Structure formats: C-alpha cells, structure tokens
Amino acid sequence: MPVTNLMTFNVSRMEVMDLDGNVDAGLMPDLSPEQVAELYGIMVLTRRLDERMLKLQRQGRLGTFARVLGQEAAHIGAAYAMREGDWLVPAFRETGSFIVRGIPVERVLQYWGGDEWGQHFPEGSRVLPVSVPVGTHMLHAVGIGWAMKQDRERVAVLTVFGDGATSEGDFHEAMNFAAVFQAPAVFLCQNNHWAISVPYGRQTAAASIAQKAIAYGMPGIQVDGNDVFAVYRVVRDALDRARNGEGPTLVEAHTYRMADHTTSDDARKYRPPEETAYWQERDPLERLARYMRRKGLLDEAREAETLARAEAEVDRVVAAYEAFPAPPPDDLFAHLYAEMTPALRAQRDALLAALGEGE
Amino acid sequence: MPVTNLMTFNVSRMEVMDLDGNVDAGLMPDLSPEQVAELYGIMVLTRRLDERMLKLQRQGRLGTFARVLGQEAAHIGAAYAMREGDWLVPAFRETGSFIVRGIPVERVLQYWGGDEWGQHFPEGSRVLPVSVPVGTHMLHAVGIGWAMKQDRERVAVLTVFGDGATSEGDFHEAMNFAAVFQAPAVFLCQNNHWAISVPYGRQTAAASIAQKAIAYGMPGIQVDGNDVFAVYRVVRDALDRARNGEGPTLVEAHTYRMADHTTSDDARKYRPPEETAYWQERDPLERLARYMRRKGLLDEAREAETLARAEAEVDRVVAAYEAFPAPPPDDLFAHLYAEMTPALRAQRDALLAALGEGE
Amino acid sequence: MADLNLVEAVREGLRQELARDRKVVVLGEDVAKDGGVFRSTDGLFEQFGPERVIDTPLAESGIVGMAIGMAVAGYRPVAEIQFSGFVYPAYDQLVSHASRLRNRSRGLYACPLVVRMPYGGGIRALEHHSESMEAIFAHVPGLKVVIPSNPYDAKGLLAAAIRDPDPVIFCEPARIYRAVRMEVPDEAYEVPLGEAKVVREGVDISVIAWGALVRTARQAAEQLAQEGVCDVEVVDVRTLSPLDTGTVLASVQKTGRALVVHEASRTGGFGAEIAAQIQEQALLQLQAPVRRVAGSDVIPPLAKLEDYFQPSMNLLVNEIRATMEF
Amino acid sequence: MADLNLVEAVREGLRQELARDRKVVVLGEDVAKDGGVFRSTDGLFEQFGPERVIDTPLAESGIVGMAIGMAVAGYRPVAEIQFSGFVYPAYDQLVSHASRLRNRSRGLYACPLVVRMPYGGGIRALEHHSESMEAIFAHVPGLKVVIPSNPYDAKGLLAAAIRDPDPVIFCEPARIYRAVRMEVPDEAYEVPLGEAKVVREGVDISVIAWGALVRTARQAAEQLAQEGVCDVEVVDVRTLSPLDTGTVLASVQKTGRALVVHEASRTGGFGAEIAAQIQEQALLQLQAPVRRVAGSDVIPPLAKLEDYFQPSMNLLVNEIRATMEF
Ligand SMILES: Cc1ncc(C[n+]2csc(CCOP(=O)(O)OP(=O)(O)O)c2C)c(N)n1
Ligand SMILES: Cc1ncc(C[n+]2csc(CCOP(=O)(O)OP(=O)(O)O)c2C)c(N)n1
Ligand SMILES: [Mg+2]
Ligand SMILES: [Mg+2]
C-alpha cells in the first residue's frame, strides 16, 4: 500500500563531436562529405551575413534584428535534417534555417529592413513567417502537423523557439496538444541560456528544458547545440519518428547567444564576460572546421574559398536587398482580407488623395 | 561523450488506508479521535449538503452548481491540513474546503443561488472567492505566497483545481513562477478523471498529473484522493515544507467525479456506467467509516447522530439561505471601484429612476 | 423547410458544411460525444467521426492556436469556445496571428478560421457566462465579426463564415438559442457577410441592433406602433466587422433619428462606433442625438440582478419615446 | 525641479513610490538588472534590491496573475509589460480577475495593481511593438486606463495610479519617451486620475487627444493660429477610464466643434466613444460633425510604411480646416 514508485523517467543528452572535432562513430549521422561541406558553407554564410547585417544596422541601412551568432549549429543542423515537404515554423532567431530551407536571403534582409514583403516566401516553401510574440507559434505547428497527418502526407513539422519561450502558457498548450493529438511535430528549443537579460536559471527551476517533455508524456532529449552532428542526428531521428506516426518530440539544443539580444540591446549591462569566454571555446563553426580538417575535408584553400563564396553571396544579397523598391503606401490596406472592405477602400483612397495633394 | 543520462526522476504515490479501512501505521498521520470524528462529520455534512442542494436546484430554488460527490476526501482532507493564517485559493468544486475553513455554509448557497454576496466571506478568512475561469486562479496563489514570504509570515497557500485545469497555459505559468520564486504554495489537483465530457486520457498524454511537476523542478506526488488520511498527510507535509521555505509542491489527488459535471450536465451522454461502479467501491466516506468502525470510533448510534447533526445543519443553512434578502439593484454599480465613477453614478441613478417609474 | 431554433440552425449549418467540404472540421471542448454544452454540435461526432469533430484539451489559446495551424495548412476549422467569457485566453492568438497571417506574409498564407461562441446573458448563468465583448473583436483589423439574430440568418451566416477566406468571430446569442423557431431551408445557403438588413421598415426612427436585442427592438417597435407613437425602422447589423455603414446610414437618412442598442456595457461598446459614424456622416439629417441603450458599465451580474442589467423592452420603448420627443 | 523626459519621469515616479511604501514592488521581464528595454526602471534594482524590483520569467499572464495575488495580499505591484503588443496573453487575467475581484467579493478583496506598458508606434520597431489598443481596456468595467502625454503628467499620474485602490492600465507613449524634456518637481506629487486637462485654450474648435498625439494637436493648433485660420482648444484626456466627460463637453459646448484624434485604428477605437458622447449630450451646440482622425484599420506596419499609418500633423491641420469649413 504505502508509498509506491509510480514511474521513473530518464532524461538523456546526446553529443556526437567533442571540442576537438572527434566524433563518436556509433552516433555520427550518415552525411556525405559533400553534405558536410554544404552544412559548413551554410554556417559560414550565416555567420558572414550576421556580421554584415550588424554593420548595415549600425549604418542605419537595416532595422533592429536578432543576431544568430553562436547558434548556427543548432538551427542550421536542425533545418538540414528536414526533408522535402516538411514545414518550418520559426521564431525570430533562425536566419540559418531560412537559408537551409531555400528562402531567398535578400528576403530576410528585406524583412528586417522594415518591409513585410520580406516574408512573402516562395509559394510552396512551407516556411511560416517570423513570429515575434514569444512562444505563440508552436501551436501553429501542432495544427499544421495535425493537418498533414489528416492529409496522410508523410511529412513533419519543425518548430523552433528559445528558452524564454518555454515559460509562456502557449508553449505548454502546444506541447500538450501535440502529445494528445500525436501531431508529427518536433519542438526544437534553442536554449541559448538567456532571454534578453534573464538567465536560464531565473526562467525556470528545472535543470533542463528536455525534462519538460515528461509533463506531456512526450519524449524529450537534450543535445549539445553547438555540435552540428548531434543536432542533426537527434532532430532527424525525431522528424523520422514524427513522419512514421510515432508522435512529437521535444529537443533541447544547449547553445549560447554569443551576441546581444538584438541590435537594440547591450548585454554588457547584465552578462558576465566569463560566460561568453566559456562558450567561445565551444564555437560551433570552429568545432565543425576542426572535424573537417581532421577528415581532410577542409584545408586553408577550401576555407578561404568557402569564405570568399560566402562574402560574394552576402554582397549579392545586400545589393539585391537595397535594390528592392519601397512598398507602395496602399500596401497598408491590401492584405488585411482576401477582399478589401469598403472602410479600408475609403481609408486607402483618403490616404492616396492626401499623398497626392502633398506632392 | 555519446548519449549520457542527464537525470532520473521518480514519481511516487501515497496511500495510507485500504478499501477496508486498514491503515499503514507508519504513514498514518497523527490525528486524534476527535479530529477523525470532526473530519468524518464535515464529510458527512458536505455530502448531505450536496444532495440537498441538488434537490433545491431541481426545484428551482438554487442555480446551477458544481457537485462534489465522491471528492470529499480530496478537498476536505487537504483543507483540514491547513493551519491558521494559511490561504485557500479555490476553483469551484471545493464546497467541503469552504466548510473546513469556516465559511458560513449559507454563503455557499447564496452564491450558487445567484447572489454575489455569497462570496463576501468573513474578514480575515483568507479564502478567495470561487474562480470560474478554469486554471486561472493558481497564479493568484503564487502572488499571495510571494507576499506572505515577503511579509515573513510563516504561512502557506493551498490552491485547488481540476485535471482539466492543468491544460490551461496559466497552470503552466503558475507552476513555473511558483518554482522560480519558491513560493510557499501547494498545488492540489483534484484529478477526478473528467473535465465535463473529456476523460483524463484526452486531456493529457501524461500518465499522471504528478509527473508534470518535473517540468518545473518541483516535487510532485500522487495520492489516493479517496483516502482522506493520505490526502491529509501529503498536503500537510507539503504545506509544512512551504512554510519552512522549502518551496512549492504539486499534489495529484486521484479521485472521481461521481455526479454530473454540474446540475446542467448529463454525464450519461458520455460516460460508461462501469467506471462509476468501480469508483463507487472506493467511496471516500464509506472508507473512512470502515476505518472508524474498526477503531471503535463509529457505531450505528454515532453514525445516526452524525447524520442527524448534518441534516439539522443543512436545514438551518437552507433556511438561512432562503431568508437572505435579494440584493438591491444598485449593488450592480457599487463594487466596481472603491469610489463610484461619475458614469456609474449616472447609470445607477437612471436605473433607479426607471425602476421607480415602473412602480 | 424545417422549423428550427437557433441552436438547431447552427447545428444544421455545421452539418452541411462538414458534409460539403472535408476540409471543414469542428473542434473545441466537449463538442464531440457531449455535442456541446448547448447541444449545438449534437450528433456531428456520430456522423463525421473523431477526425472531423474533435474534443480538445481544456485550453482556449490552444484551440485557436491549433486551428490557426490547421487553417494555414488548408483546413477550415470551426473552433468552439464554450462561452464567450472564456475566449480571452485565445485573444492573443486571434489578434497576434489569426488576424495578421495574411498581412504578415503579404498574402502567402491565409487564416480561414471560424471561432464560434455562445454569447450574451439572459440565461441565469454563472459568472463569466454572460459576456458581450464583441467590441474587442470588431476593433481588430483582419478579423470579421458576425452576430446572428435568428435561426435563418444563423445558418446562412455560419455557412458564409466557414467559406470565407478570412478569420471570423461568430457570436451566438445564448439567450435566443431556443427562444424562437423559424422556417429554415433544408438546403445549404449563404447569408453574405458584411450586409446589414432592415428587418422592419419604418419612417420615424431607426433602431440599430444585433443579436438577441433585434427581437427586443422589434417588440418595442410593435408596441409603439400599436400605441400610435411612432413608426420604428429596425436595422439588424448582423456583421459588425466589416460594418455595412451604407444600410445604416440610408435608414437614418430616411428617418432622421437613430438609437443604437446593445447588451455590452455602454462605454467603448460597438454602439459608440455606430453612433459616431452616423453623426459624422449624417449630422444635418439628425433631428435628435443618437442615443445608445446599452448594458451598464458593470460586471454582468449573477442571476438575482440579471434583469437589472440588460436593456429591457420597456427601457427601449422609453428611450425611443425620448428620442422622438427631443 | 529637474529637466526630465518621459521615461525619466516614469523612473522617478517609480523610485519615489518604491521609497515611500514598502508594499510597492516592480515586476516584469528585464526590469531588474537590465533596467527595462526602454530604461524606465534603470537603477531601481540596484537601489531597492531583488525583492522589490523583480525579473520574472517570460510570461505575461503569469506576471499579471501573480501581481493580482500580490495585490490581494496587500501589495501594490507595478507590473511592466515589455510592449503593449504583448499584453494580450494577460488580457484574461485583467478582464476575468483584476477588474472583478472587488465586485466578485462585494468589497472584501481589492486589486490595487498597475500594469505599465510602452505603447503606440513611431519608433520604427518590429511587428507587435507599435500597438495602440487602449480601447480594449477602456471597455472593461473595473479597470482604469491612463495615458500620459508629457513628463509632468507621467510622473504624477503614475503616483496616483500606484496609490489608487483599483487596477490601472498605464500606457506610456513610446514615441515621446525621449522626445521632450520638461521641468518636473523633485518631490512626489499626484495628478489625479479621471481628470482631463485643457492644455491649450481656444474658441473655435476642440481637439481631443491623448498620449503622443497631444503634442501633434498642439503643433497643429499653433500652425493654424499662425495662419490665422482658427483658434484651437486642445483637451488632453489623460484618463480614458473613467472618462472626464465634463471637461470634454464644456470645451465642445464652448467651441461648437470637435475633432477626436488617436493613433489606434479608427473602427471601434476610443474616439468613437468620445464622439458618441459629444453628439449625445451637445448635439444642438454642434456646428459640424465630430470627426475622428485616427490610425487606419490596418496592422501597424513595419518601418517602411509606418509614416503612412499614423495621423500626421498635416492630416490633423487638414481635418481641422475641414471641420471649420463644414
Ligand atoms: C509575448 C512576448 N513577450 C515579450 C517579448 C519581448 N521579447 C522579445 S525576445 C524576448 C526574449 C526571448 O527569449 P528566448 O525565448 O530565450 O529567445 P532568444 O531571444 O534567446 O532567442 C523578449 C522578452 C516578445 N517578443 N513577446
Ligand atoms: C477557461 C474556461 N474554459 C472553459 C470553461 C467551462 N468549464 C467549466 S468547468 C469545465 C471542466 C473543468 O474540468 P476540471 O478542471 O477537470 O475540473 P472539474 O470540473 O472536473 O472539477 C469547463 C470546460 C471554464 N469555466 N473556463
Ligand atoms: Mg534564449
Ligand atoms: Mg476534472
């Protein structure tokens, strides 16, 4: 009778590659050298882009944006594990995922440059727009997952969010609905240890995000988020399970926000520099480069070449971005409804008339 | 490197008394025979009241209300574990807890009879009004707990809610805040296995509510909710820990809603009768009576006497309830703000004038 | 034709849409086996099964948020909120996402979603079960807001809402769920969104109403006609957003007087918008101020005080008289 | 006296209330070490410590719900929502509990809570960072809604809000956080809630505004005065709920013309309420319709289109002219 143990739960962590780039052969995912090079190229491009965007922002040529420095392995490795037909439901710190999923990079800049057209992704891309309200979008992934299952499509949904997002009620509802409906969804938390100025330890008293899956009867796993192979491996397995009708998974990618929260933030106000130094040693890009050097997949020439290609692409992207025409004022009114309402038509006409007068 | 076990969690269940009323001496809480008799008396009164209220409702003398049949051990045992100065933050299915905490029972009827004055509890009772929006009130318990801690009062807060409530985002936020702020709060879930027509298994894919505590780094425990000693014991320990600054606890009381959801509901529409039969055998009142009979604390005479006392009290309560005057119409306006606004004064005067004219 | 009350009309509307389009699904708390606490989905689960009529966990933001995802992926979810007083947890999903996905993606994604909910008082319910908060939706660009006043419109407006390519808030006046029966066509039909309707013609004053109060307005009109006081025109707004300003203005331009009636509390209620528009566009035709007959600025009371809260027929009659005498 | 901008005035107000009453606490996302994303709580954590200036997890319903509990237990929580566009998750706690606890318990419990938030556009921000949704609060019985237009009022209204025994929504126009400096008394003072203020006297037309647009209205008034077109009276509403109808009406009765200005989208905005009240109570004095100059019924746009969204000084000048010429 007395006190009985009802259940035991284990939470595990996966690492595939150590700091020096040595990998665990048993866990190493099956990636061709070309794929590894591609991954590396995307990570380099993402980092170059991030730096250039910062410059543009400082010069007033781009608006406030969320940098991804240090989180490349997490959100690129995860997106790389997706297959054709899978959906991506992002937050706002997944620039690299957009690149992986084929979103024209100039669109990303256009968006952060203050133009909604930056989120008019190519038809069929199955990538949702940036979601600014923290924690809200994971529910959409559940609904999309439900729809895919109902349509008997063998695809899965990857949704990405931060550690701060796990505090919102909508995170909870999304996890619960996903588990109850066995939605083919993978919940990837980029635990970068900060939500603006709030450190992980003030966000939750739980030792890991991964263990939060237990509350929903869902598998949860932590992964070294700066180890692109581990992230790829874990997310790929989770997406496979989702596609196979085995339900959702929570993946916690342990990573770190190396930059300020956004270009409006100054992390020196609240963050100890030692912490950044610790994570600097765990830099995901360097780690992958070490692996590749070991395997003979990278030498100085190829490194320089990759960098040059990235730079050229960034140049192209910035030029394309700056060539976008400003959206016309009546765009304000055109996309509220499939058909413009009489009130909106009147308001648009009044604005255009006033602008005409102004000329 | 590879896959490591980060953490292991165990979820346990406590039972003190078996179906025949035998108790585990090691776990049996230290209750005097008088206390056991008092508990029994309150459980009998609550059940009699519940039945009488149903009759009144069917006769149109009371409004829709939520019955507590079958859940007496859970919410009465828990309230009985509270001490002076502790706060109770209820949902809407805790009639017995109100009785334990000294709320005049006629107020409870007044409330369900459609009069807000039924929630004007005695000053200092530290009992919050019924909270109808499911899952929302537990956050208030966290804030109150924070305040008590800040005031260096050695008291705790007990908040009670259903299994359905655990699906709401606010449950999640309350649990997380409680753990982060180490609020002296005990979260008691009366898992009665139904949320109107939705069975537990559709509410969550988690095997227990207790395991949801793991998501917050909070202790969680399941208890046989039809075993008043187990509930008392677990909640008392949790309240003690809260008072001692050891933080919050989630307690899942495994019980069953024997009646319809409310008097507006008809559970036959969705619920298998076998289930009710199963739980009938686990009736909390019968179980306690068996224990008492074994211990010589209850014989036919005392049983009859307890029943008669309960009936008399219910008679008194109903008479007192029906003697309450109807609230005056201007009550509508009087309690919105500490000071009535000009608009409200004007609206009140207009109403009173119209009513005057009508006479 | 069948003789249906409003809740039956809603149910028939849902049934036909479920049958017409496999992308239509119904979801919410207790909508399946239980058939909804007002029985508005009764029998649909049995007919269409658990993949089309879906009981959800108890979480309104979850219901609407999940429905948004379904809509993005090509479905036509009809989400039920058990009472309008419980929609607030879903307000963020409605405002921050449902209303915006089309605009945010410049038309790439849309959100054809209906959120149905019993609405308003008059049923002697518990706290939070008698709310009339249409104004907080009608103010949100990107949402549509529909409130039927009778079984015929309920069925037709619901069909139109479900087929609409944008998110629609559909408020069903609980007070008249069973109050009136009406001949309703057996076949499916649409009552177009965005069109108000003159439900009683008159020449002296326009009473503008929606939901349960349309009936009250008509009763007041009949009484005043019998008493020979005045000939009231009653406009049933039906869709608050987008508002059919044309029909409202045409009526007021004809009668020269207007009264707006709603159960929601007065201050900041949608009646203010209609009154503001009338005087903005027809000031010179107005022979009296546009008065509002509305709920008081109070919390909808429990049963004992409920009758003092809602605009009654008598109050309406008095206010119409006052406007006529201005 | 100190020369302060609005964000500094808010900070001083908070500092003095924290110092005055140990029951006052500040809580929210990034309010402690970071001092708030607009720096409105800068230095308070260092001065008052972590028990009085509290960083919370990222959950707005949690922040407000916890603050409600604190208030019930005798505290005076001042909760910050990082941007008004993120308040929606807390709407349920505000409507269903904060506004109702007093009424529900017939006065046994109260909820003296302030919810502060940067509000409105004009700062070239990301989506959801430029919202003006005061109407959804002003419609809720039991809440008060305050929107200061300058540093002096901001400090005094904030003190009054914190000392008020009921819940107050306090919207701080982000656009003018740093736009103007003003002499602000060093000592604590209250600007009473529920009182509008005539901030520029005039005889020809009343422009009724709040928040950042009060400044725009004054600029328009000066321009029209210089041009000799008309003499504009500007009324700063300051408290939307409870509304100081008396001051508004007195002004319009004097001038005979009124224009209501707000940044929130037009339909269902609080301007409708004010316009409706003016014509209800002063129709015979009106020489022209009460026009509204408001944001369009659209989603507040990203930076590139932002200037087309907000009512500009030029638009205001034109609309005043139009009203004068009616
Ligand atoms: C609902 C909501 N509240 C507040 C904000 C303001 N805000 C933007 S990002 C952020 C922190 C997010 O932290 P996390 O989820 O860990 O993501 P990260 O920024 O670290 O990638 C906050 C508070 C917001 N965007 N949405
Ligand atoms: C936010 C909200 N949504 C819906 C409802 C309607 N409703 C009242 S009780 C209930 C079920 C509650 O289930 P549970 O939490 O398990 O408590 P129980 O009724 O079983 O005691 C529902 C859906 C409500 N009151 N509040
Ligand atoms: Mg983070
Ligand atoms: Mg239950």
CSV table of C-alpha atoms in Angstrom, one decimal, chain A residues 82-90 101 103 121-129 144 148 151 153-158, chain C residues 72-73 108-109:
chain,number,residue,atom,x,y,z
A,82,MET,CA,14.3,18.3,-42.7
A,83,ARG,CA,13.0,16.7,-45.8
A,84,GLU,CA,11.1,17.9,-48.8
A,85,GLY,CA,7.5,18.7,-47.8
A,86,ASP,CA,8.3,19.3,-44.1
A,87,TRP,CA,7.2,22.5,-42.6
A,88,LEU,CA,9.3,25.0,-40.7
A,89,VAL,CA,7.5,27.1,-38.0
A,90,PRO,CA,10.2,29.6,-36.8
A,101,ARG,CA,15.0,25.9,-46.5
A,103,ILE,CA,14.2,31.2,-48.6
A,121,PHE,CA,8.3,33.5,-49.2
A,122,PRO,CA,8.2,31.4,-52.4
A,123,GLU,CA,5.0,29.6,-52.9
A,124,GLY,CA,5.2,26.0,-51.5
A,125,SER,CA,8.2,26.7,-49.3
A,126,ARG,CA,6.3,25.6,-46.3
A,127,VAL,CA,8.1,28.1,-44.1
A,128,LEU,CA,6.0,30.3,-41.9
A,129,PRO,CA,6.9,33.9,-41.3
A,144,ILE,CA,-0.2,22.1,-39.3
A,148,MET,CA,-0.5,16.8,-42.6
A,151,ASP,CA,-4.0,14.5,-45.3
A,153,GLU,CA,1.2,13.2,-46.0
A,154,ARG,CA,4.3,11.6,-44.6
A,155,VAL,CA,5.9,14.9,-43.6
A,156,ALA,CA,6.7,16.5,-40.3
A,157,VAL,CA,6.8,20.0,-38.8
A,158,LEU,CA,9.8,21.5,-37.1
C,72,VAL,CA,-2.7,27.7,-42.7
C,73,ALA,CA,-2.4,24.1,-43.9
C,108,LEU,CA,1.1,33.9,-49.0
C,109,TYR,CA,-0.8,32.5,-46.1
